[in-house]
CSV table of C-alpha atoms in Angstrom, one decimal:
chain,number,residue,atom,x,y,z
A,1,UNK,CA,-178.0,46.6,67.2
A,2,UNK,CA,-175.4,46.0,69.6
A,3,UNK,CA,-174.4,42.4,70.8
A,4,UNK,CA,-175.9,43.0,74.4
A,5,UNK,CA,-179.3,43.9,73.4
A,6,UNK,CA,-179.5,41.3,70.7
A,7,UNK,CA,-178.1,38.4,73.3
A,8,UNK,CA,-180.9,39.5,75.4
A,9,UNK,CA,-183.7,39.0,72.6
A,10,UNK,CA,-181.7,36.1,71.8
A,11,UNK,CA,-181.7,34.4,75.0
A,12,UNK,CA,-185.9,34.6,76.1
A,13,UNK,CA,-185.8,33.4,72.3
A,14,UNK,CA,-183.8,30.3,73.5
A,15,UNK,CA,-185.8,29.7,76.9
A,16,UNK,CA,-189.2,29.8,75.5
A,17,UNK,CA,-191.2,26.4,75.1
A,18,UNK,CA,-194.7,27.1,73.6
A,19,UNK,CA,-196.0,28.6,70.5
A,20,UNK,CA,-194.1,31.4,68.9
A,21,UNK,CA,-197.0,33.8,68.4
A,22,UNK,CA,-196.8,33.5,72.4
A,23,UNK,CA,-193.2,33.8,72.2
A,24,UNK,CA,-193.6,37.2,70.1
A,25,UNK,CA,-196.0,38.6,72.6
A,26,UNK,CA,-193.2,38.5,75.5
A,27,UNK,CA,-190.7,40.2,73.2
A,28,UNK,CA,-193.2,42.6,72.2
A,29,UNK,CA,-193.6,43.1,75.4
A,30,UNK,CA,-189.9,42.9,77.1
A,31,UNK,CA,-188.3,45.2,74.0
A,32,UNK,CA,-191.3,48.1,73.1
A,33,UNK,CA,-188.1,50.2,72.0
A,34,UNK,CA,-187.8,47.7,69.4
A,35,UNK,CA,-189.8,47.3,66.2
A,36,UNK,CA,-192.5,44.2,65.8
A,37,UNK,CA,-190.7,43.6,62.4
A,38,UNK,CA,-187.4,43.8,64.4
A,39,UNK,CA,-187.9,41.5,66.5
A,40,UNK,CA,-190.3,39.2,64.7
A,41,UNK,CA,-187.2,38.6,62.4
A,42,UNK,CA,-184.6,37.9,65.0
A,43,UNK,CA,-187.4,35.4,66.0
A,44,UNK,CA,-188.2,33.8,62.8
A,45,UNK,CA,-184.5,33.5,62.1
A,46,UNK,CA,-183.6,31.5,66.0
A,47,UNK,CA,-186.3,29.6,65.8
A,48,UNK,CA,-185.7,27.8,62.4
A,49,UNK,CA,-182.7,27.2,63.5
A,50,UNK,CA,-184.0,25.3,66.2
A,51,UNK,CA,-186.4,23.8,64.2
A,52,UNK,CA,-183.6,22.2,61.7
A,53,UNK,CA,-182.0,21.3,64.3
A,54,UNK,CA,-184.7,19.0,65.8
A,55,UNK,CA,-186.3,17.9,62.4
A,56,UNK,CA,-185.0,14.3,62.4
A,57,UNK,CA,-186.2,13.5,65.7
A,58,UNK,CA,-189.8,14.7,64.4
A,59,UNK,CA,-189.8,12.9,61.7
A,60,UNK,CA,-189.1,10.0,64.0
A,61,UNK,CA,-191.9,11.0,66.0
A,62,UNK,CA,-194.4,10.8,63.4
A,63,UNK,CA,-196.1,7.8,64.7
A,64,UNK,CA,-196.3,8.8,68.3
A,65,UNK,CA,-197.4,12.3,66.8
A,66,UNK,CA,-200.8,10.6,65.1
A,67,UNK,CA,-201.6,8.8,67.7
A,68,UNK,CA,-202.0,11.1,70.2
A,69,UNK,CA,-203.9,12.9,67.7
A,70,UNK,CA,-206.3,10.2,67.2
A,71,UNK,CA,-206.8,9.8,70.8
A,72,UNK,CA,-207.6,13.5,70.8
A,73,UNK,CA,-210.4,13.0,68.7
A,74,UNK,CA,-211.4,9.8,70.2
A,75,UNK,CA,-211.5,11.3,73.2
A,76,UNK,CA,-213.7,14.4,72.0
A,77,UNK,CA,-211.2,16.7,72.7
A,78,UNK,CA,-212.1,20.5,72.1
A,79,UNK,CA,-210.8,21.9,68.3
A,80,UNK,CA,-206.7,22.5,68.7
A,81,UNK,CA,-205.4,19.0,69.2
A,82,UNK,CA,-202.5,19.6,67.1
A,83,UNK,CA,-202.0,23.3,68.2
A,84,UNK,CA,-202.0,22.0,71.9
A,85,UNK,CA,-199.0,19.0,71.1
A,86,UNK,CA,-197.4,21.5,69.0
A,87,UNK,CA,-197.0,23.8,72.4
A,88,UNK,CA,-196.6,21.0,74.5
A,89,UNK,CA,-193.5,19.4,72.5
A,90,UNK,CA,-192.3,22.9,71.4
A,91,UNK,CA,-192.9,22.2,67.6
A,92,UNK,CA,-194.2,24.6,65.3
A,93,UNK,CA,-197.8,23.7,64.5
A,94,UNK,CA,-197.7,23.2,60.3
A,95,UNK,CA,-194.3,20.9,61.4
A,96,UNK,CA,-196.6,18.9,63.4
A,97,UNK,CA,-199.6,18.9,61.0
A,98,UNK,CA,-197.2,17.7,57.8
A,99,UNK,CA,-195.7,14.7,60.2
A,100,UNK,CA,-199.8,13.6,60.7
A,101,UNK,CA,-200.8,14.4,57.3
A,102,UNK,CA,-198.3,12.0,56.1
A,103,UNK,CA,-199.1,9.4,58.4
A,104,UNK,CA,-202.6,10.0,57.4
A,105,UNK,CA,-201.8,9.5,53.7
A,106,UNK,CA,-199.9,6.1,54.7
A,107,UNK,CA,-202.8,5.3,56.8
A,108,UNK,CA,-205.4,5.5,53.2
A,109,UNK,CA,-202.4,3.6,51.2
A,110,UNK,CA,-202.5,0.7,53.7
A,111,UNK,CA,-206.2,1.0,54.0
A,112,UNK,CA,-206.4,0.2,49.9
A,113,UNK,CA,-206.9,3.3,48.7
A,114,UNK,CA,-204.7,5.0,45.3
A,115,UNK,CA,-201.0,5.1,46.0
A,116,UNK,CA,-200.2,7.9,48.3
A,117,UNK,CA,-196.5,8.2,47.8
A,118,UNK,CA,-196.1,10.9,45.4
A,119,UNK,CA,-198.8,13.1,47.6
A,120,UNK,CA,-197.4,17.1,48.1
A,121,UNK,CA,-198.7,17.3,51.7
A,122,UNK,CA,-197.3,21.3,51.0
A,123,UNK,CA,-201.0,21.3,48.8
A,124,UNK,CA,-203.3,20.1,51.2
A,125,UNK,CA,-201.3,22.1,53.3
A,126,UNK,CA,-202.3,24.9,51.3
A,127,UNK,CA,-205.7,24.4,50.5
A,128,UNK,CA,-207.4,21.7,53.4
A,129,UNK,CA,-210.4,21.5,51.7
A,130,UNK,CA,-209.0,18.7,49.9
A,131,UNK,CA,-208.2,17.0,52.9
A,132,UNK,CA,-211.4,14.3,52.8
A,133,UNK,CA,-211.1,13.6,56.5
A,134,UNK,CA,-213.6,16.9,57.9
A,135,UNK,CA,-212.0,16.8,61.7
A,136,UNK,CA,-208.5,16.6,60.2
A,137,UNK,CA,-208.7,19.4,57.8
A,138,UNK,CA,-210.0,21.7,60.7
A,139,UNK,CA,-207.4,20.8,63.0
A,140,UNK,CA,-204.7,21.1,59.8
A,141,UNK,CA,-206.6,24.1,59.5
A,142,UNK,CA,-206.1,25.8,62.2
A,143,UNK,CA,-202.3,25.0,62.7
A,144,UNK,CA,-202.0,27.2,59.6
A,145,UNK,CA,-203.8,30.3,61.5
A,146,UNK,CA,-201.9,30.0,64.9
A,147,UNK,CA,-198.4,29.2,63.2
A,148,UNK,CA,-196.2,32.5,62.4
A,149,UNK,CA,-193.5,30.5,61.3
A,150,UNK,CA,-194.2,27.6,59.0
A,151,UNK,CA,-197.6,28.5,58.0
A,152,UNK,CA,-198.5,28.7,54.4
A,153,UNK,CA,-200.0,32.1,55.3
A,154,UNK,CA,-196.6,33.5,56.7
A,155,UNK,CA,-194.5,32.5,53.6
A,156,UNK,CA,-196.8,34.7,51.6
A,157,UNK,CA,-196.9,37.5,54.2
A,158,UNK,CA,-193.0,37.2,53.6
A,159,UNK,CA,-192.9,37.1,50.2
A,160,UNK,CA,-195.3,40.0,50.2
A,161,UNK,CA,-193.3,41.7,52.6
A,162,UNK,CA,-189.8,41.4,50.6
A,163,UNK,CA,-191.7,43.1,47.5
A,164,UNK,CA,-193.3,45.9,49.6
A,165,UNK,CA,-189.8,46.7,50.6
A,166,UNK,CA,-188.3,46.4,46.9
A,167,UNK,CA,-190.9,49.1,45.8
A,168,UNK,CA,-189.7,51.0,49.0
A,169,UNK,CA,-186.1,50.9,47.6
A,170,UNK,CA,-187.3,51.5,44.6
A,171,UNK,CA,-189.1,54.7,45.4
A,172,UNK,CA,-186.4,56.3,47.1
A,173,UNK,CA,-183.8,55.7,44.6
A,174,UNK,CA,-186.1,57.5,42.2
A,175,UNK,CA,-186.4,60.2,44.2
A,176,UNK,CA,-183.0,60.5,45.3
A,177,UNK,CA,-182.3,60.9,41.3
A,178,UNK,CA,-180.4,57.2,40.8
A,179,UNK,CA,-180.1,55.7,37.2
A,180,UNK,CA,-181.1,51.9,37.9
A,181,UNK,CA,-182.4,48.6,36.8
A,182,UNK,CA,-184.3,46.2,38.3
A,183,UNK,CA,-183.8,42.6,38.8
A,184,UNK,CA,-186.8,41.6,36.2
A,185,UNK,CA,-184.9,43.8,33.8
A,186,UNK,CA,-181.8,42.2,34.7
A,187,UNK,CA,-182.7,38.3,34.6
A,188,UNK,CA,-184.7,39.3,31.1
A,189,UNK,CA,-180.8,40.3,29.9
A,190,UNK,CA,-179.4,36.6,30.9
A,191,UNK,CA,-177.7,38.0,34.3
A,192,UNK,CA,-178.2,34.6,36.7
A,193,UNK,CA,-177.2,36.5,39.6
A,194,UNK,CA,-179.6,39.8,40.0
A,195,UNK,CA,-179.6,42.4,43.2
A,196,UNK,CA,-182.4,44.3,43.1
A,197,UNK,CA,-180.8,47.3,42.2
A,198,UNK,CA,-178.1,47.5,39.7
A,199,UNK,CA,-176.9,51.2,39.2
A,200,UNK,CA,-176.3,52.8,35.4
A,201,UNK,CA,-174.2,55.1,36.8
A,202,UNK,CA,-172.3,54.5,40.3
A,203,UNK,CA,-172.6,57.1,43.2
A,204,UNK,CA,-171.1,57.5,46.1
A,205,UNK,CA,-173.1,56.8,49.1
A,206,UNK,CA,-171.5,57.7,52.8
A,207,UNK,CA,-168.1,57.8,51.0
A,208,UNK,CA,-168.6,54.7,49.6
A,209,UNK,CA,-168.9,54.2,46.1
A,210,UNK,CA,-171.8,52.3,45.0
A,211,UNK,CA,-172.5,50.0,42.1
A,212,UNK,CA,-175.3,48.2,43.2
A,213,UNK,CA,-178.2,47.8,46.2
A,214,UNK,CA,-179.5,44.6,48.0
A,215,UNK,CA,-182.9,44.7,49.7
A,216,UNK,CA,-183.4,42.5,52.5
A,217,UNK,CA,-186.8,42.8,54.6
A,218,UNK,CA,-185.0,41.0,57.8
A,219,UNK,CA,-182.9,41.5,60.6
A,220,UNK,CA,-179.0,41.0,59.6
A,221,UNK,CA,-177.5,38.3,62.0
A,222,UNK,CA,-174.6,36.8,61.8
A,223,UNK,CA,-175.9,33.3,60.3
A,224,UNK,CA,-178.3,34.9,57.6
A,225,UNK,CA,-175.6,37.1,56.8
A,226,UNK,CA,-172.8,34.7,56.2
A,227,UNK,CA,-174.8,32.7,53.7
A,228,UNK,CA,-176.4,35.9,52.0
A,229,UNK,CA,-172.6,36.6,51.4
A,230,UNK,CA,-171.8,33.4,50.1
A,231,UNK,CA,-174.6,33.1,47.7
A,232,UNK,CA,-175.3,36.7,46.7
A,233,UNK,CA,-173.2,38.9,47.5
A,234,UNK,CA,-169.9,38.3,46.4
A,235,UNK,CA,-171.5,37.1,43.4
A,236,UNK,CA,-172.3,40.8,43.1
A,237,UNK,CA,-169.1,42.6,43.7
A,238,UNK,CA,-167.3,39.9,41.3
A,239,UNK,CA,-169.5,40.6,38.5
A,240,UNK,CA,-170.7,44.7,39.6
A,241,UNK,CA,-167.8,46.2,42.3
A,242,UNK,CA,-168.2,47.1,45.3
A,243,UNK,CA,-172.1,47.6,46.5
A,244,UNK,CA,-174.4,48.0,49.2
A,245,UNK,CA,-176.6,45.7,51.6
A,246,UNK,CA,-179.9,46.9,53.5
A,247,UNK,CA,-181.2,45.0,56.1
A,248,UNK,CA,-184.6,47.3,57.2
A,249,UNK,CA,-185.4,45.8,59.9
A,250,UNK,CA,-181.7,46.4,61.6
A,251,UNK,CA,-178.5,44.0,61.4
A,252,UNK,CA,-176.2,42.6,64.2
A,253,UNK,CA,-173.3,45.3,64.8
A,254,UNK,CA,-170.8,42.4,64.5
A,255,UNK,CA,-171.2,41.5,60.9
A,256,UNK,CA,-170.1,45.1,60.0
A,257,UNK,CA,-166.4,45.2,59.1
A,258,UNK,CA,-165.0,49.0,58.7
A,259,UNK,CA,-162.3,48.0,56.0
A,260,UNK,CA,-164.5,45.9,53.8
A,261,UNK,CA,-163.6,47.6,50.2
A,262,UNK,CA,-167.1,44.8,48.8
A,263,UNK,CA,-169.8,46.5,50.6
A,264,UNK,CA,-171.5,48.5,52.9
A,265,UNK,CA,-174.2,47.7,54.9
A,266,UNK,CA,-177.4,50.0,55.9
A,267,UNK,CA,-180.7,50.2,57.5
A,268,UNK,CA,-181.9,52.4,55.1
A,269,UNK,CA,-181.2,54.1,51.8
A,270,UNK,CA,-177.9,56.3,52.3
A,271,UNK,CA,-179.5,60.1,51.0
A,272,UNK,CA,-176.0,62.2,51.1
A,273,UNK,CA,-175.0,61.0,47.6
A,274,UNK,CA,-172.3,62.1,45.5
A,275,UNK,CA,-172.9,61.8,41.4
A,276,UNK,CA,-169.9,61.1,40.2
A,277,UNK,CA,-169.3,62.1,36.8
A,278,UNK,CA,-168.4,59.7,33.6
A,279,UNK,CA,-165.1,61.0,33.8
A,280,UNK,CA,-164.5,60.9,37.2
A,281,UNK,CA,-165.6,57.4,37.3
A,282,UNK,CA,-163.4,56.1,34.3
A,283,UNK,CA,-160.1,58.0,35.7
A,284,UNK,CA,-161.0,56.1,39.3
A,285,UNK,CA,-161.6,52.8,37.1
A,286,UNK,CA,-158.2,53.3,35.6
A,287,UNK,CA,-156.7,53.4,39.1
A,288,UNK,CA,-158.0,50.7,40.4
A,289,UNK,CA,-157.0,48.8,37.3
């Protein structure tokens, strides 16, 4: 994606103050060239940015936070108390829900019930069943259905995502004839540092020889990219050679740099391959030696 079209995403990104799944309507709706995974990545990505960026001040918030909530209910208020504040003070919903939750948790220590201070608000979170107060867990309940973010729900779409995508690679390096292993074989054999695809036998791929291939089910920017580097993928080139990087849901033109002898970086799976024969490979090793 070039700079241009990504500083436009960026910038209705930046200007929006509401819920994101209101926030990804307008982009689905500004960009239709673009993909809805495209663009819900780019938005994902901005927006917990701005999210750690205002987390302190939410946590000092806490208080005011609960007591508008209580005054909500007090007040009768229609289901989607915290929704509404969340929209109102530009906060992702579960962000808003784990500030009251663990005001309400203080609120039952103070009150004399069993220590609270070692409660996971990420469980009740999870599961608000558990949450004893009926009108809270509803409204904790619902923050987890209108947040695309944060939500317990999302992090398990992702997850689910990421794997879908693995078996994607997975399936096209098989039938594109590539000797591999996985990263469950690898970890099993004591490597600490795993890409999801670690070649037997190196091919070239666009020119480019290749040793090993990283799945990422995201849009490549610039931040995501720089600390993928630093934690992954160097890791990978010291230990495999050089390698190569997908990012299926498109990348930032910027982070691509032509010389980089470490890795190349895709949208897809590269199908003009070149097997390069045993041989071939250890007289190239030599050389670079």
């Amino acid at each position: 994606m070039d700079q241009q079209h990504y500083n436009d995403i960026v910038s209705i990104i930046r200007k929006y103050r509401g819920l994101t799944q209101d926030c990804m309507k307008l982009l689905i709706q500004k960009f239709p060239q673009d993909s809805y995974d495209t663009l819900y990545s780019i938005l994902s990505l901005e927006y917990q940015k701005r999210m750690k960026c205002s987390h302190v001040k939410n946590q000092m918030n806490k208080n005011k936070y609960w007591d508008l909530y209580k005054r909500g209910v007090e007040d009768d208020n229609n289901p989607g108390i915290i929704i509404r504040m969340a929209a109102q003070f530009d906060i992702a919903p579960c962000l808003v829900a784990k500030c009251i939750l663990n005001k309400y948790f203080e609120t039952l220590e103070t009150s004399g019930d069993k220590d609270q201070s070692s409660v996971n608000i990420n469980i009740y979170l999870r599961d608000t069943c558990l949450i004893q107060n009926m009108d809270l867990a509803y409204e904790i309940f619902l923050c987890t259905l209108y947040d695309n973010i944060y939500s317990p729900l999302t992090e398990t779409m992702k997850a689910s995502l990421g794997q879908q995508y693995e078996v994607k690679l997975y399936k096209e390096a098989v039938a594109l004839g590539l000797a591999f292993r996985d990263e469950e074989h690898l970890r099993k054999n004591g490597y600490d540092k795993t890409p999801d695809c670690k070649l037997e036998v190196p091919v070239a791929m666009d020119g480019f020889v290749i040793n090993w291939i990283e799945s990422k089910a995201l849009f490549g920017d610039e931040d995501a990219h720089k600390d993928y580097m630093k934690n992954q993928y160097l890791s990978y080139w010291n230990r495999f050679g050089p390698g190569l990087v997908i990012y299926w849901f498109g990348y930032l033109e910027k982070i691509v740099e032509p010389s980089d002898k470490r890795f190349i970086i895709r949208d897809h799976l590269p199908t003009n391959i070149i097997h390069i024969s045993s041989s071939t490979f250890s007289k190239n090793l030599k050389n670079r030696i």
